[in-house]
Tab-separated table of C-alpha atoms in Angstrom:
chain	number	residue	atom	x	y	z
G	1	MET	CA	-37.683	-100.763	-40.461
G	2	SER	CA	-37.033	-104.016	-38.558
G	3	TRP	CA	-36.791	-107.425	-40.267
G	4	TRP	CA	-39.797	-108.908	-38.538
G	5	ARG	CA	-42.026	-106.041	-39.729
G	6	THR	CA	-40.864	-106.758	-43.241
G	7	LEU	CA	-41.519	-110.508	-42.772
G	8	LEU	CA	-45.092	-109.940	-41.487
G	9	ASN	CA	-45.749	-107.178	-44.044
G	10	LEU	CA	-46.393	-104.563	-41.331
G	11	PRO	CA	-46.385	-100.799	-41.886
G	12	PRO	CA	-43.654	-98.639	-40.354
G	13	LYS	CA	-43.907	-97.996	-36.661
G	14	GLY	CA	-46.496	-95.307	-35.825
G	15	GLU	CA	-48.492	-95.622	-39.069
G	16	HIS	CA	-51.819	-97.257	-39.902
G	17	TRP	CA	-52.608	-99.619	-42.694
G	18	SER	CA	-55.187	-97.082	-43.881
G	19	ASP	CA	-52.389	-94.544	-44.445
G	20	GLN	CA	-50.983	-96.579	-47.284
G	21	ARG	CA	-53.629	-95.785	-49.847
G	22	ARG	CA	-53.581	-97.447	-53.188
G	23	THR	CA	-54.425	-95.760	-56.462
G	24	LYS	CA	-57.706	-97.106	-57.734
G	25	LYS	CA	-57.769	-98.262	-61.303
G	26	PRO	CA	-60.462	-96.645	-63.465
G	27	GLY	CA	-63.434	-98.910	-64.027
G	28	LYS	CA	-64.781	-99.902	-67.383
G	29	GLY	CA	-67.064	-97.320	-68.893
G	30	ARG	CA	-66.234	-94.766	-66.175
G	31	PRO	CA	-63.918	-91.803	-66.960
G	32	SER	CA	-61.114	-91.224	-64.540
G	33	ASN	CA	-60.917	-87.995	-62.604
G	34	THR	CA	-58.417	-85.780	-64.346
G	35	ALA	CA	-59.117	-82.672	-62.339
G	36	PRO	CA	-56.051	-81.196	-60.611
G	37	GLU	CA	-55.867	-81.709	-56.860
G	38	TRP	CA	-55.966	-78.641	-54.674
G	39	TRP	CA	-52.864	-79.509	-52.643
G	40	ALA	CA	-50.758	-79.633	-55.776
G	41	HIS	CA	-51.397	-75.880	-56.336
G	42	PRO	CA	-50.868	-74.018	-53.082
G	43	GLU	CA	-50.781	-70.670	-54.918
G	44	GLY	CA	-54.565	-70.531	-55.412
G	45	PRO	CA	-57.715	-72.156	-56.783
G	46	VAL	CA	-57.613	-74.036	-60.037
G	47	SER	CA	-60.124	-73.642	-62.828
G	48	PRO	CA	-62.204	-76.784	-63.220
G	49	THR	CA	-62.631	-78.709	-66.409
G	50	PRO	CA	-65.533	-77.754	-68.694
G	51	ARG	CA	-67.572	-80.813	-67.506
G	52	GLN	CA	-67.107	-79.809	-63.876
G	53	ALA	CA	-67.885	-76.194	-64.626
G	54	GLN	CA	-71.234	-77.068	-66.148
G	55	GLY	CA	-72.387	-78.712	-62.939
G	56	VAL	CA	-71.152	-75.863	-60.786
G	57	ALA	CA	-72.707	-73.203	-63.027
G	58	ALA	CA	-76.072	-74.939	-62.936
G	59	GLN	CA	-76.023	-75.074	-59.138
G	60	TYR	CA	-74.717	-71.600	-58.496
G	61	SER	CA	-76.098	-69.491	-61.329
G	62	ALA	CA	-76.703	-66.414	-59.161
G	63	PRO	CA	-73.936	-65.947	-56.632
G	64	PRO	CA	-74.462	-63.465	-53.788
G	65	ALA	CA	-72.868	-60.073	-54.047
G	66	HIS	CA	-71.285	-60.330	-50.652
G	67	PRO	CA	-70.227	-63.847	-49.612
G	68	PRO	CA	-71.143	-64.729	-46.019
G	69	ALA	CA	-68.479	-64.795	-43.405
G	70	GLY	CA	-67.112	-68.184	-42.647
G	71	GLY	CA	-68.248	-69.644	-45.980
G	72	VAL	CA	-66.418	-72.177	-48.095
G	73	MET	CA	-64.636	-71.142	-51.253
G	74	ALA	CA	-66.421	-72.455	-54.367
G	75	PRO	CA	-64.833	-73.132	-57.732
G	76	PRO	CA	-64.982	-70.181	-60.187
G	77	ARG	CA	-67.583	-70.143	-62.901
G	78	ARG	CA	-66.860	-71.113	-66.434
G	79	PRO	CA	-65.270	-68.124	-68.154
G	80	ALA	CA	-67.258	-68.657	-71.345
G	81	SER	CA	-70.608	-68.374	-69.512
G	82	ARG	CA	-70.195	-64.592	-68.912
G	83	THR	CA	-69.361	-62.540	-71.950
G	84	SER	CA	-69.429	-59.236	-70.094
G	85	GLU	CA	-66.227	-59.945	-68.259
G	86	ALA	CA	-63.129	-58.775	-69.903
G	87	PRO	CA	-60.309	-61.174	-70.409
G	88	GLY	CA	-57.909	-61.095	-67.530
G	89	ALA	CA	-60.315	-59.181	-65.250
G	90	HIS	CA	-60.253	-60.089	-61.560
G	91	ARG	CA	-63.444	-61.724	-60.231
G	92	THR	CA	-64.377	-62.122	-56.605
G	93	PRO	CA	-64.390	-65.828	-55.741
G	94	GLU	CA	-67.744	-67.323	-54.806
G	95	ARG	CA	-68.513	-68.964	-51.472
G	96	LEU	CA	-70.828	-71.865	-50.711
G	97	LYS	CA	-73.520	-71.563	-48.101
G	98	GLN	CA	-72.432	-72.564	-44.624
G	99	ARG	CA	-74.218	-75.779	-43.641
G	100	SER	CA	-72.790	-76.223	-40.177
G	101	PRO	CA	-75.113	-76.122	-37.160
G	102	HIS	CA	-73.888	-72.594	-36.373
G	103	GLY	CA	-74.885	-71.163	-39.772
G	104	ALA	CA	-73.421	-67.897	-40.880
G	105	HIS	CA	-72.330	-66.960	-37.362
G	106	ALA	CA	-69.804	-69.822	-37.154
G	107	THR	CA	-66.210	-68.929	-36.516
G	108	PRO	CA	-64.167	-69.172	-39.695
G	109	ALA	CA	-61.837	-72.129	-39.817
G	110	PRO	CA	-58.136	-71.358	-39.662
G	111	VAL	CA	-56.387	-71.019	-42.941
G	112	ARG	CA	-54.445	-74.151	-43.833
G	113	GLU	CA	-50.812	-73.640	-44.532
G	114	PRO	CA	-49.742	-74.476	-48.075
G	115	LEU	CA	-48.153	-77.885	-48.469
G	116	GLU	CA	-44.670	-78.431	-49.634
G	117	PRO	CA	-44.173	-80.160	-52.977
G	118	GLY	CA	-44.360	-83.927	-52.473
G	119	GLN	CA	-45.877	-83.660	-48.969
G	120	PRO	CA	-48.886	-86.050	-48.421
G	121	PRO	CA	-52.188	-84.365	-47.524
G	122	TRP	CA	-52.561	-86.416	-44.293
G	123	SER	CA	-50.747	-86.828	-41.031
G	124	THR	CA	-49.939	-90.016	-39.132
G	125	GLU	CA	-51.334	-90.609	-35.640
G	126	PRO	CA	-49.859	-92.917	-33.012
G	127	GLU	CA	-51.757	-96.211	-32.613
G	128	SER	CA	-52.696	-97.591	-29.178
G	129	SER	CA	-50.382	-100.258	-27.782
G	130	PHE	CA	-53.223	-102.765	-27.190
G	131	SER	CA	-54.607	-102.640	-30.714
G	132	THR	CA	-51.089	-102.850	-32.136
G	133	TRP	CA	-50.285	-105.866	-29.943
G	134	ALA	CA	-53.577	-107.623	-30.777
G	135	ARG	CA	-53.185	-107.074	-34.504
G	136	ARG	CA	-49.628	-108.368	-34.518
G	137	PHE	CA	-50.525	-111.331	-32.290
G	138	PHE	CA	-53.294	-112.577	-34.570
G	139	ARG	CA	-51.166	-112.117	-37.645
G	140	GLY	CA	-48.371	-114.102	-36.019
G	141	LEU	CA	-50.874	-116.772	-34.983
G	142	VAL	CA	-52.018	-117.166	-38.568
G	143	VAL	CA	-48.423	-117.588	-39.685
G	144	VAL	CA	-47.790	-120.257	-37.014
G	145	VAL	CA	-50.933	-122.203	-37.987
G	146	LEU	CA	-49.923	-122.152	-41.630
G	147	LEU	CA	-46.467	-123.425	-40.749
G	148	LEU	CA	-47.925	-126.260	-38.636
G	149	ALA	CA	-50.264	-127.183	-41.464
G	150	ALA	CA	-47.338	-127.384	-43.840
G	151	ILE	CA	-45.335	-129.559	-41.411
G	152	SER	CA	-47.997	-132.011	-40.253
G	153	GLY	CA	-49.856	-132.111	-43.522
G	154	VAL	CA	-53.362	-131.026	-44.304
G	155	ARG	CA	-54.328	-134.625	-45.014
G	156	SER	CA	-53.816	-135.674	-41.393
G	157	TRP	CA	-56.245	-132.940	-40.294
G	158	ILE	CA	-58.959	-133.877	-42.784
G	159	ALA	CA	-58.661	-137.702	-42.591
G	160	PRO	CA	-56.692	-138.741	-39.475
G	161	ASN	CA	-55.542	-142.302	-38.994
G	162	ARG	CA	-58.203	-144.430	-37.323
G	163	THR	CA	-57.393	-146.622	-34.338
G	164	PRO	CA	-57.629	-150.353	-35.112
G	165	GLU	CA	-60.560	-152.177	-33.560
G	166	THR	CA	-58.208	-154.429	-31.568
G	167	VAL	CA	-56.727	-151.424	-29.745
G	168	VAL	CA	-58.654	-150.274	-26.669
G	169	SER	CA	-58.426	-146.627	-25.669
G	170	ASN	CA	-57.995	-145.486	-22.102
G	171	GLN	CA	-61.239	-145.386	-20.143
G	172	ASN	CA	-61.984	-144.645	-16.524
G	173	SER	CA	-64.483	-147.516	-16.118
G	174	PHE	CA	-62.594	-150.806	-16.207
G	175	PRO	CA	-64.912	-153.896	-16.208
G	176	VAL	CA	-63.896	-155.068	-12.727
G	177	ASP	CA	-66.686	-157.617	-12.305
G	178	GLU	CA	-65.942	-159.279	-15.627
G	179	ALA	CA	-62.230	-159.319	-14.792
G	180	ARG	CA	-62.964	-161.156	-11.519
G	181	ALA	CA	-65.127	-163.738	-13.285
G	182	VAL	CA	-62.560	-164.431	-16.026
G	183	ALA	CA	-59.632	-164.570	-13.605
G	184	THR	CA	-61.473	-166.955	-11.236
G	185	ARG	CA	-62.367	-169.457	-13.938
G	186	TYR	CA	-58.899	-169.217	-15.459
G	187	ALA	CA	-57.266	-169.861	-12.051
G	188	VAL	CA	-59.372	-172.982	-11.486
G	189	SER	CA	-58.498	-174.295	-14.967
G	190	TYR	CA	-54.843	-173.471	-14.412
G	191	LEU	CA	-54.606	-175.512	-11.164
G	192	ASN	CA	-56.450	-178.554	-12.548
G	193	TRP	CA	-54.410	-181.236	-14.326
G	194	ASP	CA	-54.498	-184.989	-14.847
G	195	GLU	CA	-51.874	-186.927	-16.763
G	196	THR	CA	-54.448	-189.553	-17.728
G	197	ASN	CA	-56.385	-186.849	-19.644
G	198	PRO	CA	-53.774	-184.295	-20.762
G	199	ASP	CA	-56.014	-182.574	-23.331
G	200	ALA	CA	-58.680	-181.515	-20.828
G	201	ARG	CA	-56.612	-178.774	-19.183
G	202	PRO	CA	-55.572	-176.878	-22.379
G	203	ALA	CA	-59.176	-176.929	-23.573
G	204	LEU	CA	-60.398	-175.300	-20.359
G	205	ILE	CA	-57.575	-172.765	-20.291
G	206	ALA	CA	-58.311	-171.708	-23.887
G	207	LEU	CA	-61.735	-170.443	-22.763
G	208	ASP	CA	-60.148	-167.426	-21.066
G	209	LEU	CA	-56.569	-167.168	-22.367
G	210	ALA	CA	-55.937	-164.636	-25.127
G	211	ALA	CA	-55.713	-166.056	-28.638
G	212	GLY	CA	-52.203	-166.838	-29.824
G	213	LEU	CA	-50.806	-167.765	-26.391
G	214	ASP	CA	-49.759	-171.256	-25.315
G	215	SER	CA	-52.726	-173.045	-23.707
G	216	ARG	CA	-50.433	-175.553	-21.951
G	217	ALA	CA	-49.502	-172.676	-19.602
G	218	GLY	CA	-46.246	-174.234	-18.419
G	219	TRP	CA	-47.538	-177.708	-17.401
G	220	ASN	CA	-45.255	-180.638	-18.264
G	221	GLY	CA	-48.145	-183.122	-18.573
G	222	ARG	CA	-47.393	-185.157	-15.431
G	223	GLY	CA	-49.250	-185.598	-12.100
G	224	LYS	CA	-52.787	-184.980	-10.889
G	225	GLN	CA	-54.460	-182.131	-8.970
G	226	THR	CA	-57.994	-180.817	-8.595
G	227	ALA	CA	-59.298	-177.299	-7.871
G	228	ASP	CA	-62.961	-176.602	-7.297
G	229	THR	CA	-63.496	-173.593	-5.006
G	230	ALA	CA	-62.116	-170.116	-5.818
G	231	TYR	CA	-62.684	-166.599	-4.475
G	232	PRO	CA	-61.620	-163.439	-6.332
G	233	GLY	CA	-60.282	-160.445	-4.450
G	234	GLU	CA	-58.741	-157.093	-5.302
G	235	VAL	CA	-58.412	-155.905	-8.914
G	236	LYS	CA	-55.467	-153.571	-9.537
G	237	VAL	CA	-55.926	-151.651	-12.788
G	238	ASP	CA	-52.912	-150.048	-14.454
G	239	SER	CA	-52.779	-146.340	-15.227
G	240	GLY	CA	-53.574	-146.932	-18.896
G	241	GLY	CA	-56.865	-148.685	-18.096
G	242	VAL	CA	-56.150	-151.630	-20.429
G	243	THR	CA	-54.556	-154.289	-18.208
G	244	ALA	CA	-55.110	-155.358	-14.612
G	245	VAL	CA	-54.056	-157.964	-12.039
G	246	VAL	CA	-56.707	-159.952	-10.131
G	247	ASP	CA	-56.043	-161.564	-6.752
G	248	VAL	CA	-57.658	-165.064	-6.606
G	249	ARG	CA	-57.643	-167.668	-3.801
G	250	VAL	CA	-58.220	-171.280	-4.889
G	251	GLU	CA	-58.749	-174.422	-2.814
G	252	VAL	CA	-56.768	-177.342	-4.294
G	253	ARG	CA	-56.251	-181.026	-3.517
G	254	SER	CA	-53.169	-182.921	-4.664
G	255	PHE	CA	-52.933	-186.633	-5.453
G	256	SER	CA	-49.984	-188.974	-5.131
G	257	LYS	CA	-49.619	-192.138	-7.150
G	258	ARG	CA	-49.216	-195.442	-5.369
G	259	GLY	CA	-48.825	-198.186	-7.846
G	260	ALA	CA	-51.593	-197.786	-10.372
G	261	ALA	CA	-53.949	-195.863	-8.048
G	262	TRP	CA	-54.104	-192.200	-7.081
G	263	VAL	CA	-54.272	-191.356	-3.361
G	264	ALA	CA	-55.899	-188.017	-2.434
G	265	GLY	CA	-54.028	-185.688	-0.148
G	266	PRO	CA	-55.289	-182.914	2.170
G	267	TYR	CA	-56.968	-179.737	0.946
G	268	SER	CA	-54.952	-176.552	0.807
G	269	TRP	CA	-55.366	-172.985	-0.412
G	270	GLU	CA	-53.309	-171.351	-3.151
G	271	ARG	CA	-53.216	-167.624	-3.842
G	272	LEU	CA	-52.658	-166.493	-7.436
G	273	SER	CA	-52.119	-163.180	-9.165
G	274	VAL	CA	-53.851	-163.433	-12.558
G	275	PRO	CA	-53.021	-160.878	-15.313
G	276	VAL	CA	-55.953	-159.838	-17.508
G	277	ALA	CA	-56.459	-157.410	-20.384
G	278	ARG	CA	-59.512	-155.640	-21.757
G	279	THR	CA	-60.123	-155.989	-25.491
G	280	ALA	CA	-62.818	-154.478	-27.668
G	281	SER	CA	-65.142	-157.447	-27.055
G	282	ARG	CA	-64.289	-158.967	-23.641
G	283	VAL	CA	-61.720	-159.440	-20.888
G	284	VAL	CA	-59.105	-162.159	-21.440
G	285	ALA	CA	-56.216	-163.600	-19.457
G	286	SER	CA	-53.030	-162.094	-20.839
G	287	GLY	CA	-50.588	-164.704	-19.500
G	288	PRO	CA	-49.983	-167.404	-16.893
G	289	PRO	CA	-50.666	-166.453	-13.246
G	290	THR	CA	-48.068	-166.297	-10.490
G	291	PHE	CA	-48.155	-167.635	-6.928
G	292	VAL	CA	-48.427	-165.061	-4.126
G	293	PRO	CA	-47.766	-165.793	-0.413
G	294	ASP	CA	-50.854	-165.568	1.768
G	295	GLU	CA	-49.522	-164.405	5.134
G	296	ARG	CA	-51.202	-163.160	8.272
G	297	ALA	CA	-51.406	-159.474	9.095
G	298	ALA	CA	-52.018	-157.644	12.385
G	299	LEU	CA	-54.932	-155.316	13.027
G	300	PRO	CA	-54.367	-151.647	12.184
G	301	ASP	CA	-53.571	-149.197	14.946
G	302	ASN	CA	-56.543	-146.986	14.110
G	303	MET	CA	-59.240	-149.566	14.825
G	304	PRO	CA	-62.435	-147.853	16.052
G	305	GLU	CA	-63.044	-148.166	19.758
G	306	ALA	CA	-66.197	-149.771	21.121
G	307	GLY	CA	-67.005	-146.852	23.391
G	308	VAL	CA	-67.500	-146.230	27.083
G	309	PRO	CA	-69.133	-149.200	28.897
G	310	ASP	CA	-72.430	-148.658	30.699
G	311	ASP	CA	-72.208	-151.177	33.550
G	312	ASP	CA	-75.642	-150.459	35.003
G	313	LEU	CA	-77.453	-151.036	31.712
G	314	THR	CA	-75.271	-154.067	31.002
G	315	ALA	CA	-76.376	-155.773	34.225
G	316	ALA	CA	-80.019	-154.789	33.701
G	317	THR	CA	-80.262	-156.250	30.162
G	318	ARG	CA	-78.208	-159.473	30.518
G	319	LYS	CA	-81.243	-161.716	31.048
G	320	ASP	CA	-82.993	-160.176	28.008
G	321	ALA	CA	-79.878	-160.873	25.912
G	322	GLU	CA	-79.857	-164.555	26.904
G	323	ALA	CA	-83.537	-164.870	25.997
G	324	PHE	CA	-82.888	-163.270	22.618
G	325	PHE	CA	-80.030	-165.660	21.622
G	326	ALA	CA	-82.025	-168.701	22.763
G	327	ALA	CA	-84.885	-167.616	20.474
G	328	TYR	CA	-82.426	-166.581	17.734
G	329	ALA	CA	-81.183	-170.185	17.496
G	330	GLU	CA	-84.673	-171.766	17.213
G	331	SER	CA	-87.271	-169.994	15.003
G	332	ASP	CA	-88.422	-166.670	13.512
G	333	ASN	CA	-91.611	-166.607	15.603
G	334	LYS	CA	-89.700	-166.783	18.865
G	335	VAL	CA	-87.264	-164.089	17.712
G	336	SER	CA	-90.061	-161.640	16.789
G	337	ALA	CA	-91.491	-161.987	20.313
G	338	VAL	CA	-88.319	-160.680	22.001
G	339	THR	CA	-87.164	-158.034	19.490
G	340	SER	CA	-88.007	-154.344	19.300
G	341	PRO	CA	-91.344	-153.445	17.601
G	342	GLY	CA	-90.879	-152.771	13.891
G	343	SER	CA	-87.660	-154.814	13.619
G	344	THR	CA	-87.300	-157.900	11.419
G	345	ILE	CA	-84.576	-160.398	12.409
G	346	ARG	CA	-84.290	-163.852	10.853
G	347	SER	CA	-83.341	-166.816	13.096
G	348	LEU	CA	-80.832	-169.664	12.583
G	349	ASN	CA	-83.723	-172.187	12.337
G	350	GLY	CA	-82.215	-174.812	14.617
G	351	SER	CA	-78.849	-175.226	12.873
G	352	VAL	CA	-77.218	-174.761	16.296
G	353	LYS	CA	-78.370	-174.615	19.915
G	354	PHE	CA	-77.740	-171.836	22.382
G	355	GLY	CA	-75.095	-172.820	24.921
G	356	GLU	CA	-74.320	-169.788	27.064
G	357	LEU	CA	-73.732	-166.053	26.972
G	358	LYS	CA	-70.060	-165.827	27.883
G	359	ASP	CA	-69.810	-162.030	27.722
G	360	TRP	CA	-72.293	-159.154	27.442
G	361	GLN	CA	-71.492	-155.436	27.309
G	362	VAL	CA	-73.668	-152.377	26.619
G	363	PHE	CA	-71.990	-149.062	25.836
G	364	ALA	CA	-72.982	-145.510	26.681
G	365	GLY	CA	-75.041	-143.471	24.212
G	366	ASN	CA	-78.327	-141.607	23.905
G	367	ASP	CA	-81.528	-142.369	25.779
G	368	ASP	CA	-83.264	-144.208	22.913
G	369	GLU	CA	-80.601	-146.373	21.236
G	370	ARG	CA	-77.415	-148.150	22.394
G	371	ARG	CA	-74.700	-150.408	20.963
G	372	ALA	CA	-73.805	-153.754	22.585
G	373	THR	CA	-71.486	-156.745	22.041
G	374	ALA	CA	-72.100	-160.414	22.965
G	375	ALA	CA	-69.826	-163.486	23.093
G	376	VAL	CA	-72.030	-166.555	22.511
G	377	THR	CA	-71.236	-170.279	22.718
G	378	TRP	CA	-73.149	-172.440	20.267
G	379	ASP	CA	-73.608	-176.204	20.738
G	380	GLY	CA	-73.121	-178.225	17.569
G	381	VAL	CA	-73.431	-181.924	16.728
G	382	GLY	CA	-72.139	-184.192	19.501
G	383	ASP	CA	-69.710	-182.489	21.845
G	384	THR	CA	-68.796	-179.698	19.394
G	385	THR	CA	-69.038	-176.107	20.600
G	386	LEU	CA	-68.242	-172.888	18.789
G	387	ASP	CA	-67.756	-169.414	20.219
G	388	GLN	CA	-68.813	-166.350	18.203
G	389	THR	CA	-68.959	-162.616	18.888
G	390	TYR	CA	-71.929	-160.487	17.800
G	391	THR	CA	-72.571	-156.749	17.622
G	392	LEU	CA	-76.140	-155.672	18.363
G	393	THR	CA	-78.267	-152.518	18.430
G	394	LEU	CA	-80.581	-152.022	21.423
G	395	ARG	CA	-83.633	-149.763	21.342
G	396	ARG	CA	-85.671	-148.481	24.292
G	397	THR	CA	-89.384	-149.318	24.227
G	398	VAL	CA	-92.167	-148.098	26.533
G	399	ALA	CA	-95.140	-150.328	27.365
G	400	THR	CA	-98.725	-149.143	27.849
G	401	ASP	CA	-98.345	-149.327	31.618
G	402	GLY	CA	-95.257	-147.078	31.449
G	403	ALA	CA	-92.691	-149.830	31.892
G	404	GLN	CA	-89.457	-149.396	29.912
G	405	ARG	CA	-87.398	-152.146	28.308
G	406	TRP	CA	-84.310	-152.369	26.075
G	407	GLN	CA	-84.812	-154.839	23.223
G	408	VAL	CA	-82.653	-155.952	20.288
G	409	ALA	CA	-83.409	-153.971	17.100
G	410	ALA	CA	-80.640	-155.282	14.805
G	411	VAL	CA	-77.858	-157.857	14.681
G	412	GLY	CA	-74.542	-156.810	13.159
């Protein structure tokens, strides 16, 4: 027998647990069975005890003269119940009635060979490999679980350690909007300083900086600078979902001191990378920001193409396009008169005046809707002009007299 069978308390290979029968202890008030077992006496039947004989004699008081074929051997009667028999006389053994479905015509069962002394009255049968594997697997699993419970401790399973309220678990939804708002205000406070009022800057920075960090944020207390306009950009969240970096662009204006007065310099833009962290209550700035270069970048190579130009439709709709932009610069009523039915386009309400249509192009498409681009020159105050490029959607309309026109349905 292998060592692991002994460790898991398994029976020998090829045997069942049911084969290892245990001797039942006699219960209280119940006599134990002291009758001899039949396999311990292979030489023949054994006379029952007087108590057993009484029950048998009452049930079989008149045995048949000729026992039926295929019957079952019954215990002999009590010798004291028949006084006519001589001592030592041979008596034909009785047979019980056959209760099988075949009755008296059933084929007699083969005679069982006598057992050897000490041989058990059962035989072992091989167990299926699946049931053996499943039984051993679950027993091994129980042993592993008990070992893990002993190592880690049952207390940690029942009452595990709770996470402190200041610790934030990983979540997929990082508060991006709140991070932008906090980072923008913190960037404006960070780029504002005035040596004549040195306490104003730390007070503003403390509104968003995490508690316990230095609110001076690296300023030496000298000079003057103002920051008013800021625009947040991309928010890069770390893999843990607790910290992030917000891209913020701030417009600043520096001052130089000439004598006792401060002289304002030109406006400029600064780009900052602001670190933030999400706590259980809100988002806070987790440290001072860093300057990031704001450089130009070229257009990507996979820019979508405008499409195939439709020169005939371009020439046919140029005058309509000029009328639309002239109305677009003045009022909503004039715009609604030259747009496609069902479309709502708001005008510029006289903020600029239409100068000229420098370029107009309609592209190929279906018979009801087309895409077009327009380069427009707007006249500003005085001699100022400004060129802008628009993308428009044209829609074909049919009048009651059958005339067809292409009108602007949307701008942009």
